[in-house]
CSV table of C-alpha atoms and ligand atoms in Angstrom, one decimal:
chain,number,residue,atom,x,y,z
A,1,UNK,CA,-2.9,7.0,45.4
A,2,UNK,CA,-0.7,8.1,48.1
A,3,UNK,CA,1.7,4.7,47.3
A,4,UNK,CA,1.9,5.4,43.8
A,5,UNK,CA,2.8,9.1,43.8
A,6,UNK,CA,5.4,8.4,46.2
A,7,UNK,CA,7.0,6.3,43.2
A,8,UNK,CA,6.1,9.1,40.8
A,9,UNK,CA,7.7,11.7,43.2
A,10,UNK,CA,10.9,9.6,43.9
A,11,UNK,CA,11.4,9.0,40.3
A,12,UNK,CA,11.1,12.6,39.4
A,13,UNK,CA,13.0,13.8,42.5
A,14,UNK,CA,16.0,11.2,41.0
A,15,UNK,CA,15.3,13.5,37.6
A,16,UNK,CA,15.5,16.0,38.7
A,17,UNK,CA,18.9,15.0,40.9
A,18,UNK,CA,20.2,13.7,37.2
A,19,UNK,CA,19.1,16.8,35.3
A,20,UNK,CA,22.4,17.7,34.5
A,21,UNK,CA,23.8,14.5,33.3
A,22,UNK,CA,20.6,14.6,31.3
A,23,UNK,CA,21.6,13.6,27.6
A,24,UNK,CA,21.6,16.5,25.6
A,25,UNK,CA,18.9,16.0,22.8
A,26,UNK,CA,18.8,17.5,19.2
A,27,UNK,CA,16.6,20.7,19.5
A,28,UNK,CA,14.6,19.0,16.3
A,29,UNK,CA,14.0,15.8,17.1
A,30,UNK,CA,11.2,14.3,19.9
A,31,UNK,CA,11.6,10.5,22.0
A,32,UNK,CA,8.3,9.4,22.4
A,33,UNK,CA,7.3,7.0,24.9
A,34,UNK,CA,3.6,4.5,23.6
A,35,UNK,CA,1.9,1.9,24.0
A,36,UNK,CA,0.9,2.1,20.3
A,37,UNK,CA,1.7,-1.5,18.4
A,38,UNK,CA,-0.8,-2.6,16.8
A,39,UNK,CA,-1.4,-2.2,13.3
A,40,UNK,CA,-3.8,0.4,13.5
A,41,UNK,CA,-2.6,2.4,15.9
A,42,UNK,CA,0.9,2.3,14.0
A,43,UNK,CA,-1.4,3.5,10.9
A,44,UNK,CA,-2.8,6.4,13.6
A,45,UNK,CA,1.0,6.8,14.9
A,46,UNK,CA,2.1,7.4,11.2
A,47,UNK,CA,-0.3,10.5,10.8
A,48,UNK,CA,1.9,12.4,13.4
A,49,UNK,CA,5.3,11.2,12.6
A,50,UNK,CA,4.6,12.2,9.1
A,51,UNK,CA,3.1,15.3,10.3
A,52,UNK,CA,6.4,16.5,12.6
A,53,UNK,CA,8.9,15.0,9.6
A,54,UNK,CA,6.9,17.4,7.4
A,55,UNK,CA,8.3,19.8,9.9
A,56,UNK,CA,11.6,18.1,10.0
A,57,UNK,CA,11.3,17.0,13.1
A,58,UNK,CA,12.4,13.5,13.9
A,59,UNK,CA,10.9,10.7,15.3
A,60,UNK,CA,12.6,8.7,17.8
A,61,UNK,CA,10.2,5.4,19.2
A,62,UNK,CA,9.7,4.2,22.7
A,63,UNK,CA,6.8,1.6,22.4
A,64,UNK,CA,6.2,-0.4,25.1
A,65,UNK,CA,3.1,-2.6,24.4
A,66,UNK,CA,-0.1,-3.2,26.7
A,67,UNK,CA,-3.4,-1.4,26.6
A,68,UNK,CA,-4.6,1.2,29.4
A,69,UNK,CA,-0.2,1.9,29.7
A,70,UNK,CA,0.4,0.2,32.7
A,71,UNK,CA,3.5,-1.7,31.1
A,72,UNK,CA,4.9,2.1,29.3
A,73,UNK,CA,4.4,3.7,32.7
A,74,UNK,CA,6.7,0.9,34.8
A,75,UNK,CA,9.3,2.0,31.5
A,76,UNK,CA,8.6,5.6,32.2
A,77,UNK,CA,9.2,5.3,36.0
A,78,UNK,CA,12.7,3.7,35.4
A,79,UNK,CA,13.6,5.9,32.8
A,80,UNK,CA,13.1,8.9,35.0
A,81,UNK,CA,14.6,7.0,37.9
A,82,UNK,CA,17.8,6.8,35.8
A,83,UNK,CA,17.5,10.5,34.6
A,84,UNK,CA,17.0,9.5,31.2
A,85,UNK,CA,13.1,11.0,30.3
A,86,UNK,CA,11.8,10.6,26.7
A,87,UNK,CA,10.7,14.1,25.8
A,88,UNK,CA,6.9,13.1,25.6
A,89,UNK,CA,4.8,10.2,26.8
A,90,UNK,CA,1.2,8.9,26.2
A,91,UNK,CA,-0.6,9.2,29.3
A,92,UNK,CA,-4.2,8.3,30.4
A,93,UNK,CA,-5.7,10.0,33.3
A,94,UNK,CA,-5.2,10.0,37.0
A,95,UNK,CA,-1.6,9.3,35.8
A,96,UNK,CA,-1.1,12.9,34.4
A,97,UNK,CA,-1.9,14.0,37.3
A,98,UNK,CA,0.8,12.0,39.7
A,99,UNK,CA,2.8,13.1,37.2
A,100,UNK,CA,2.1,16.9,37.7
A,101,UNK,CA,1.8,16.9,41.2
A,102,UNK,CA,5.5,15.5,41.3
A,103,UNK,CA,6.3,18.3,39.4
A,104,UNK,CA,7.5,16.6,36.4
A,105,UNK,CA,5.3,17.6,33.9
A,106,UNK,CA,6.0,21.0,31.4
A,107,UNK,CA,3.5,23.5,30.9
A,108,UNK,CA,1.9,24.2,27.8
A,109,UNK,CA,-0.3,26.8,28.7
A,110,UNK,CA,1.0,29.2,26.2
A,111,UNK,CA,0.6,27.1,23.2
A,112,UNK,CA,-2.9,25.5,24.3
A,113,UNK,CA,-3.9,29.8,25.2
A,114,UNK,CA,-2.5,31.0,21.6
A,115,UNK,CA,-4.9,27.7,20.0
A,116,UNK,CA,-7.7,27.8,22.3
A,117,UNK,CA,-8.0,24.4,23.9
A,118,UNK,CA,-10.0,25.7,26.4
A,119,UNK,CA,-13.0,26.4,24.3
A,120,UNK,CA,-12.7,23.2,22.2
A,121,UNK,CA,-12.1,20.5,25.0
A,122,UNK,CA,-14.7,19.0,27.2
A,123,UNK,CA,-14.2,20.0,30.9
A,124,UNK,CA,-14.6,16.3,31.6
A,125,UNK,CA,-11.1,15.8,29.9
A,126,UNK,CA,-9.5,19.5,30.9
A,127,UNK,CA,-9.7,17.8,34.1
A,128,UNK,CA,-7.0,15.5,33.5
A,129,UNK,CA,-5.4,17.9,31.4
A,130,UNK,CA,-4.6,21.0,33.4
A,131,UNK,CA,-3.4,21.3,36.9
A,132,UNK,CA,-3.5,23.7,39.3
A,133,UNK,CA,-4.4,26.3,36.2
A,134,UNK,CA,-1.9,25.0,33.6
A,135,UNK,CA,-1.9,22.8,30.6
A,136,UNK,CA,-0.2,19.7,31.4
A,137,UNK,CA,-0.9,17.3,28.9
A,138,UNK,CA,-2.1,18.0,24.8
A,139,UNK,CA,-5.0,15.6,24.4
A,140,UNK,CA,-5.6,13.8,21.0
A,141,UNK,CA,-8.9,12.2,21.2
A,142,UNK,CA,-11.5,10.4,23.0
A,143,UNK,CA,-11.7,6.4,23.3
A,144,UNK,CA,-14.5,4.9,24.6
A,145,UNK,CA,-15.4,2.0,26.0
A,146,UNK,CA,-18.6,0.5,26.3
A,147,UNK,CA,-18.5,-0.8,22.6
A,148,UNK,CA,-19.1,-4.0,21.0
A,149,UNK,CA,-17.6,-4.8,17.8
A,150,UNK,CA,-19.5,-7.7,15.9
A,151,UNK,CA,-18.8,-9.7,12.5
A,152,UNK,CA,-21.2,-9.0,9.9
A,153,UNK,CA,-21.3,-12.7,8.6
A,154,UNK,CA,-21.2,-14.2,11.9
A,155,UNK,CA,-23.9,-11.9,12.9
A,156,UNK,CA,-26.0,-12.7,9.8
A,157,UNK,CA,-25.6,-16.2,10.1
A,158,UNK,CA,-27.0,-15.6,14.0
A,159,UNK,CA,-30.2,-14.3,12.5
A,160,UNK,CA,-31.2,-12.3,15.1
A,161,UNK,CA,-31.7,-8.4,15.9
A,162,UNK,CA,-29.1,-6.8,17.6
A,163,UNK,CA,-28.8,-6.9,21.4
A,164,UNK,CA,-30.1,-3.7,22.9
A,165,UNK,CA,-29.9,-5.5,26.4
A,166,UNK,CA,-28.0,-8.0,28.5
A,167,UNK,CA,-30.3,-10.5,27.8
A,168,UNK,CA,-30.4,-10.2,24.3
A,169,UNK,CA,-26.8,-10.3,24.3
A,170,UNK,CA,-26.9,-13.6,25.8
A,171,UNK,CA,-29.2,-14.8,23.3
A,172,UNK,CA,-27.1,-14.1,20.1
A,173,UNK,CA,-23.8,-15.5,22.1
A,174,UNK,CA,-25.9,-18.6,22.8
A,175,UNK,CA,-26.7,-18.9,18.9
A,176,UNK,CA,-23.8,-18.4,17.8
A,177,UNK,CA,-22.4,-20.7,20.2
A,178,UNK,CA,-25.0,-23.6,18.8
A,179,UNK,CA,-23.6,-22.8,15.4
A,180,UNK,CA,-20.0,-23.3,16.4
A,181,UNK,CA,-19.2,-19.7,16.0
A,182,UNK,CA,-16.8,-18.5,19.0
A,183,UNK,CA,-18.9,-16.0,20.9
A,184,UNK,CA,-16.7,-13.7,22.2
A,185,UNK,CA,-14.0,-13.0,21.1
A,186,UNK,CA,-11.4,-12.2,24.4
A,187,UNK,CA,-7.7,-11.5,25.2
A,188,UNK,CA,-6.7,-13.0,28.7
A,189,UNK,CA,-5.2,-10.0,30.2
A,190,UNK,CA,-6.2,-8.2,33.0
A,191,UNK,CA,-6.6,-4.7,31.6
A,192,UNK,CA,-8.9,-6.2,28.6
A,193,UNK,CA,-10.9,-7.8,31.4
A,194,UNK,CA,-11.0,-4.6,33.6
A,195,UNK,CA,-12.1,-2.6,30.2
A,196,UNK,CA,-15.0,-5.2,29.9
A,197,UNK,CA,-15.9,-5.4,33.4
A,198,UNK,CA,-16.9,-1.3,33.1
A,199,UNK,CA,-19.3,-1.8,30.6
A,200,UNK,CA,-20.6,-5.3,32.6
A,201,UNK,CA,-21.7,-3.2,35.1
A,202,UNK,CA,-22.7,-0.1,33.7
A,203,UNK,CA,-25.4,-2.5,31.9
A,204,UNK,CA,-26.1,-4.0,35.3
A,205,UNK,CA,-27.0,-0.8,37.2
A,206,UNK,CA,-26.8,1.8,35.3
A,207,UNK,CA,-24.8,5.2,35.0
A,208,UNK,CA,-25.4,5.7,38.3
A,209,UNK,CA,-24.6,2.1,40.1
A,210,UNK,CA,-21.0,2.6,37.7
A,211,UNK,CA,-20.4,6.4,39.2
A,212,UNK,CA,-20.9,5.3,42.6
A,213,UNK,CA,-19.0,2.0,42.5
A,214,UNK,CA,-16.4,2.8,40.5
A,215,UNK,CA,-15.8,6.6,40.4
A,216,UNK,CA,-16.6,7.5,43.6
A,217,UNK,CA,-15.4,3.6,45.1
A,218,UNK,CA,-19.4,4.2,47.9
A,219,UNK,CA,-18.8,1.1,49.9
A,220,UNK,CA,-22.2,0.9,49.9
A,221,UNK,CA,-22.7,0.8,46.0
A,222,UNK,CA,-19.6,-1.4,45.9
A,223,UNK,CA,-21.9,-4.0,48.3
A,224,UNK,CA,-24.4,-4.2,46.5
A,225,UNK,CA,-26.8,-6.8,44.9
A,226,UNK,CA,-26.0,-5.2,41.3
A,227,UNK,CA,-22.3,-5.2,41.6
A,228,UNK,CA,-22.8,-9.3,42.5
A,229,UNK,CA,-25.1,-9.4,39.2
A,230,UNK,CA,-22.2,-7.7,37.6
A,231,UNK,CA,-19.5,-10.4,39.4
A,232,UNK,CA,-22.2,-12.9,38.2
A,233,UNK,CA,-22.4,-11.6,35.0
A,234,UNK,CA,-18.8,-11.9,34.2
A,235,UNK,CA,-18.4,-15.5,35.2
A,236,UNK,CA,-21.0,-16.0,33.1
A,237,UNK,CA,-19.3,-13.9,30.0
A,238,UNK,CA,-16.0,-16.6,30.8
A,239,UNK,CA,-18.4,-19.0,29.6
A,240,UNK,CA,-18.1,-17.8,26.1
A,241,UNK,CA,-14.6,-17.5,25.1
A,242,UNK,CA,-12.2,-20.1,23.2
A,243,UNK,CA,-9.8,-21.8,25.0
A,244,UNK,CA,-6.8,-20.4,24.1
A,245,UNK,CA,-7.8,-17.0,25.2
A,246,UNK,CA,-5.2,-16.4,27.7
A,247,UNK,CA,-2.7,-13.7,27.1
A,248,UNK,CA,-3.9,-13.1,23.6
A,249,UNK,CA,-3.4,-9.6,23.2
A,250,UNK,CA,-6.2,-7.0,22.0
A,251,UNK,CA,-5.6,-6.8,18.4
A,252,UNK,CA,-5.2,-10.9,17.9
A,253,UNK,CA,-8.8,-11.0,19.4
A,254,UNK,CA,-10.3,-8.3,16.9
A,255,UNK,CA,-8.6,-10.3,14.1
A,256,UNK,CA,-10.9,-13.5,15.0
A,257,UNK,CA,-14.0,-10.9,14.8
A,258,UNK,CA,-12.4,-9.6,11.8
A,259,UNK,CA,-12.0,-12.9,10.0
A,260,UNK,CA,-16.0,-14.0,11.4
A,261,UNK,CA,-13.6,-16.7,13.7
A,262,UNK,CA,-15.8,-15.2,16.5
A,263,UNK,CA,-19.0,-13.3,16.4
A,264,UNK,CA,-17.8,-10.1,18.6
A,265,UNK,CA,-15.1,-8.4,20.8
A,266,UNK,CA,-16.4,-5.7,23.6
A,267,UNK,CA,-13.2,-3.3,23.3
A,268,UNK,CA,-12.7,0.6,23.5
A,269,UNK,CA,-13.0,1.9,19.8
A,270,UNK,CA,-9.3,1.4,19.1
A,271,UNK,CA,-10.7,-2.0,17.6
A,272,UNK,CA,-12.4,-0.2,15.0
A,273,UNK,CA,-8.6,1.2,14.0
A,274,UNK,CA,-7.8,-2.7,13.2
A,275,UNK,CA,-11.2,-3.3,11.3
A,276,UNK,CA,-10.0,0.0,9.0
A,277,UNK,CA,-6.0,-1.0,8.9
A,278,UNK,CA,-7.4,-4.3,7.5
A,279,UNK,CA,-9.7,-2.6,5.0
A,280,UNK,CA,-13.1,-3.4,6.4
A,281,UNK,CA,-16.0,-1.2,6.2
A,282,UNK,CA,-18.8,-0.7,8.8
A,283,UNK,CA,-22.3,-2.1,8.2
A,284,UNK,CA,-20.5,-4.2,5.0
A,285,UNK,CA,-17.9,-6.0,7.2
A,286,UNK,CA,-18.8,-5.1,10.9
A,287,UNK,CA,-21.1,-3.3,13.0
A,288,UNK,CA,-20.5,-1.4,16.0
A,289,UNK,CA,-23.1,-1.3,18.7
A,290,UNK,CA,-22.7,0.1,22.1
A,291,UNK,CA,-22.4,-2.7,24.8
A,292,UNK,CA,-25.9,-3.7,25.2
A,293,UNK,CA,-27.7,-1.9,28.0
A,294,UNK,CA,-24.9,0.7,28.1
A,295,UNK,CA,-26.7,3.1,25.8
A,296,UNK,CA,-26.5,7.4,26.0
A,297,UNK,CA,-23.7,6.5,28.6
A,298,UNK,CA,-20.0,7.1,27.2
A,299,UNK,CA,-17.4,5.7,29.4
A,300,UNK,CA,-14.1,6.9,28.3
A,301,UNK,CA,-10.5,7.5,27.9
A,302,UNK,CA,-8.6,10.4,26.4
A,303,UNK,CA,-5.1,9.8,24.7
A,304,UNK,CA,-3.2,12.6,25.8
A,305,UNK,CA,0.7,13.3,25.7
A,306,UNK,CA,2.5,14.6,28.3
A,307,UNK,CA,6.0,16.4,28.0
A,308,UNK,CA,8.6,16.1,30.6
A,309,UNK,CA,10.9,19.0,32.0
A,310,UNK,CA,14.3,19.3,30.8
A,311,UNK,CA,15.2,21.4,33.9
A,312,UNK,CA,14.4,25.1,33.7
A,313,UNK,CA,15.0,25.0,30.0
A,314,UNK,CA,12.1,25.6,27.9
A,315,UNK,CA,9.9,23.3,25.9
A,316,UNK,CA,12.5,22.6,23.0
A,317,UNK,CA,11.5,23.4,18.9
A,318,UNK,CA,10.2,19.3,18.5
A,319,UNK,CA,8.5,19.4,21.4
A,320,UNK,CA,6.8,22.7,20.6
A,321,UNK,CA,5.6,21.5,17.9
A,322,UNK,CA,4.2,18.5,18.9
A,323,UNK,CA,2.1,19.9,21.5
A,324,UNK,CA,0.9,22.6,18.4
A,325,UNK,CA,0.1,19.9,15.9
A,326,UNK,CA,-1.7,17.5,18.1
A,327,UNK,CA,-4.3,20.2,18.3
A,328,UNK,CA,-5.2,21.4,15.2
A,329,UNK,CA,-8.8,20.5,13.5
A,330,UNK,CA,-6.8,18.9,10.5
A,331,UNK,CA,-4.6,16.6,12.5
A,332,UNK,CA,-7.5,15.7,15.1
A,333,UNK,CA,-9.7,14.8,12.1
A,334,UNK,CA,-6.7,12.5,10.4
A,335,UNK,CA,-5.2,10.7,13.1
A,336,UNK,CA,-8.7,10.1,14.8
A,337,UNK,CA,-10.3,8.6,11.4
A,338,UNK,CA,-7.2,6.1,11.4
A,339,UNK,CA,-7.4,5.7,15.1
A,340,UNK,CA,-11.2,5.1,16.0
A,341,UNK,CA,-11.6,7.5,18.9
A,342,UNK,CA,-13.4,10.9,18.3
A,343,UNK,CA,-10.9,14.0,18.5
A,344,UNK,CA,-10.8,15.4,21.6
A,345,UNK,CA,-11.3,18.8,19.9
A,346,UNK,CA,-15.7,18.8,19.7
A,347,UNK,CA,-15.0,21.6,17.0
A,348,UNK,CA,-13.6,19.2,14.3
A,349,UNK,CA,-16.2,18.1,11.4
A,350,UNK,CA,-17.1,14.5,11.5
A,351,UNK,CA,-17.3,14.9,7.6
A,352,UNK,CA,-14.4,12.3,7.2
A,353,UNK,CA,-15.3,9.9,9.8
A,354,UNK,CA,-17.4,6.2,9.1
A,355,UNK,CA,-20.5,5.4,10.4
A,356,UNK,CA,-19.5,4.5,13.5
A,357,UNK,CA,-17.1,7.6,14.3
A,358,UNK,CA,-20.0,9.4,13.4
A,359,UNK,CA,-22.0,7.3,15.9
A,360,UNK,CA,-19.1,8.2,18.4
A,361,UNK,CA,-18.4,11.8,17.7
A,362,UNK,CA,-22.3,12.6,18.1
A,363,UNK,CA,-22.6,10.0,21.3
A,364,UNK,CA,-19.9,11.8,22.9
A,365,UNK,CA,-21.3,15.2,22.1
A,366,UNK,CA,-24.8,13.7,24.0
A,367,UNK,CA,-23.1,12.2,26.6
A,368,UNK,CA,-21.3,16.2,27.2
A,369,UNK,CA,-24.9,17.6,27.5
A,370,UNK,CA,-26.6,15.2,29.4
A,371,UNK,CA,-23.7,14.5,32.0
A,372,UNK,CA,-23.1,11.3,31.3
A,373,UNK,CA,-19.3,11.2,29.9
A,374,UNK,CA,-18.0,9.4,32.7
A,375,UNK,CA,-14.2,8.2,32.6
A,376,UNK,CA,-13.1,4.3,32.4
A,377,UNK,CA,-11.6,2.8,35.8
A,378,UNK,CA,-10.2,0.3,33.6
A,379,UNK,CA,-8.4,3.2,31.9
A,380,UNK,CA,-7.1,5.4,34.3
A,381,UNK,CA,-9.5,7.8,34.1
A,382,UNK,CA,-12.4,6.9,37.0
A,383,UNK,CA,-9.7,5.9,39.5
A,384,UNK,CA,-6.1,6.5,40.6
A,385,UNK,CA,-3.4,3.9,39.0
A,386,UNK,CA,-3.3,2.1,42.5
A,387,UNK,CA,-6.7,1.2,42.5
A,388,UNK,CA,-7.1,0.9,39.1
A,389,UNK,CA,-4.7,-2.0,39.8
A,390,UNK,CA,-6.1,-3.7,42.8
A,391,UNK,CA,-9.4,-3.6,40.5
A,392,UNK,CA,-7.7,-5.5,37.8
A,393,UNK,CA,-6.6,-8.0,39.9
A,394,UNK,CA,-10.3,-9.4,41.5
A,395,UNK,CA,-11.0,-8.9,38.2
A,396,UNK,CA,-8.9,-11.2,36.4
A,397,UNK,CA,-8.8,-13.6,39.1
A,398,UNK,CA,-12.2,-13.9,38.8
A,399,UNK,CA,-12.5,-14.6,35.2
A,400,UNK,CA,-9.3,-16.9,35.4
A,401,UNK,CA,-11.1,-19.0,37.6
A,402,UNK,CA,-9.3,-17.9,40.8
A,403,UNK,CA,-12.2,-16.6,42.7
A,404,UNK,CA,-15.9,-17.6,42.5
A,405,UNK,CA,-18.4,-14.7,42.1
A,406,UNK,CA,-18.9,-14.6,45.8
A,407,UNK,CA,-15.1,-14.3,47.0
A,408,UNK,CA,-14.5,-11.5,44.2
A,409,UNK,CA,-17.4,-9.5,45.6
A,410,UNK,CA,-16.5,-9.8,48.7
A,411,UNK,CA,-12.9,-9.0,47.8
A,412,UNK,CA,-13.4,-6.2,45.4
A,413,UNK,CA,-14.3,-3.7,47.9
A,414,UNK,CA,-11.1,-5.0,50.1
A,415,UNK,CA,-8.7,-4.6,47.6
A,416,UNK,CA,-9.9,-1.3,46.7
A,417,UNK,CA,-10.0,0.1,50.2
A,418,UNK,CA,-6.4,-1.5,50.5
A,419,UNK,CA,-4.8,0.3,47.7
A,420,UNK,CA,-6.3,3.7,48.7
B,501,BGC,C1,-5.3,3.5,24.7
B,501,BGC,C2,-5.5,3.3,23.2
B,501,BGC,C3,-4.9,2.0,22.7
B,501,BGC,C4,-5.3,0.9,23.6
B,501,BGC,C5,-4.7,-0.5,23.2
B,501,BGC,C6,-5.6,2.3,25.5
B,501,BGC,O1,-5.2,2.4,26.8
B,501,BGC,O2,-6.0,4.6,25.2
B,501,BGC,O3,-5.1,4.4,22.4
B,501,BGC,O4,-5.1,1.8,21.4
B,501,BGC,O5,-4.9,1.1,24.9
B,501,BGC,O6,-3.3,-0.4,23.1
């Protein structure tokens, strides 16, 4: 933490330094900085562009690929490095709040006070939203995690009930492995790796073996007999995939699910944005089951954006009306129907969501009430971006091959204690 928000706090001290060679910006136009490339998340993106040109406000794109941002927020730290900040940014997290303790970050207390946020967003995501009493960040929705997402033929074809557990999981990959169906469908990088690894072992030891280990990093928890099952467990997932899996990205591995090339992908609900931008319907075309074992837990991540100073000016017209529009039932309800996540408003009808936002929307309501929304380390939102990284990287070794189970146990709780 303390390594990374020195970074954070250079970079905005250098803003700040800059802030008068800043380039001036139309009053009615927003820069926004994403990691939105896919073609569903364009399709999500294209709800809000169309909702600020409505407003004639225009649109200026910074997309920097890479799920869980860490590639947008090396751009980000640059760009305020050189004094050139977009006026928003997606943001996950313990990030937002580097961000706001480096003083960075404009408030938007006024706009979230006049719309009442505060009664319509969980306190598990205000967390990451406010800081030290102030709206930092305008959230628009709720991912989670701990999904799989499986091909209705390639399921059928398995004949067997869906897994409820870890070891029925491994029984429908086996099948479908026998019938020359690839089993899981994967993308070789280490964030999609880190998002699967939270739901490996939430299944393994539950809600509570997952809040010790990797919320609250217990040394104990993180030595564990479970969190070897989970090491274990992962080598054993490797076991599954095609060979060409490394560096697919995300989307290309939802497309082999979507074209029954592989029988299912375990991916935050941002997959179920490419099942919908490619016309597919759930329970015709694909099902959506939480990852097996992880059930009435929701581990998650919150899209939010962020909006940086412009020295003591205030929040600009564009900007203003971003931060206003995000929040609003009817745009939570659109973009989050394109998107996959739930909105990150509880108020908003699920009347125009599928089965499975449905499925999410009323899992994340269950997961508010019986305390067990907790946020993805792969994500940003369990752990600070430092060891969020130093987790990736056992991670990814291990499932690359580069550590046996037994050396990535033993050097997950290292790593972790390093980067702290
Ligand atoms: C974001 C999602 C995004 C995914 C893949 C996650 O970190 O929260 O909105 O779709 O990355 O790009």
């Amino acid at each position: 933490m303390f390594k990374k928000m020195l970074s954070v706090a250079a970079a905005t001290a250098a803003l700040l330094a800059f802030q008068p060679a800043a380039p001036a910006r139309a009053a009615d136009s927003v820069e926004v900085l994403h990691w939105w490339t896919s073609g569903g998340e364009a399709a999500g993106l294209a709800v809000l562009k169309k909702t600020l040109a409505d407003q004639g406000v225009e649109w200026k794109d910074a997309p920097v690929a890479g799920g869980g941002g860490s590639g947008a927020m090396t751009t980000l730290k640059a760009r305020m490095t050189a004094g050139n900040p977009p006026t928003a940014s997606q943001m996950l997290g313990y990030a937002i709040l580097d961000w706001a303790e480096a003083g960075a970050l404009a408030d938007l207390t006024p706009i979230a006070v006049a719309n009442h946020w505060d009664s319509a967003i969980p306190k598990a995501i205000q967390k990451f939203a406010t800081y030290e009493g102030k709206w930092i960040a305008a959230p628009v929705n709720v991912h989670s995690t701990n999904w799989i997402w499986v091909s209705k033929a390639a399921m059928d074809k398995v004949g067997l009930p869906a897994p409820t557990d870890w070891d029925s999981l491994i029984k429908v990959m086996d099948k479908a492995k026998s019938l020359g169906i690839i089993p899981l469908a994967q993308g070789g990088q280490a964030w999609q790796e880190a998002t699967m690894f939270d739901s490996v072992v939430l299944t393994t030891g539950g809600a509570d073996l997952y809040k010790k280990a990797m919320i609250d990093l217990d040394e104990g928890a993180l030595k564990s007999p479970a969190m070897h099952t989970a090491f274990e467990r992962m080598a054993k997932l490797r076991t599954y995939v095609d060979p060409n899996f490394p560096g697919r990205d995300w989307n290309l591995a939802t497309s082999m699910v979507i074209k029954g090339e592989a029988l299912l992908q375990v991916m935050g609900d941002w997959a179920k944005g490419e099942f919908i931008n490619a016309k597919k319907e759930p329970g015709k075309d694909f099902l959506c089951f939480r990852f097996p074992g992880t059930q009435g837990v929701v581990t998650f991540n919150a899209d939010q954006f962020v909006f940086f100073k412009h020295g003591s000016a205030p929040l600009d017209a564009g900007a203003t009306k971003m931060a206003t529009d995000i929040e609003t039932a009817s745009f939570q309800s659109a973009f989050n129907v394109i998107k996959g996540s739930a909105p990150a408003r509880t108020d908003v009808p699920d009347t125009a969501f599928d089965a499975c936002g449905k499925k999410a929307m009323a899992d994340l309501k269950d997961a508010v009430a019986k305390n067990t929304l907790l946020g993805s380390s792969a994500q940003g939102y369990g752990v600070p971006p430092a060891i969020q990284n130093a987790m990736y990287d056992v991670i990814t070794k291990l499932f690359n091959g580069q550590l046996t189970v037994d050396q990535a146990f033993a050097e997950f709780p290292k790593a972790i204690a390093a980067a702290k």
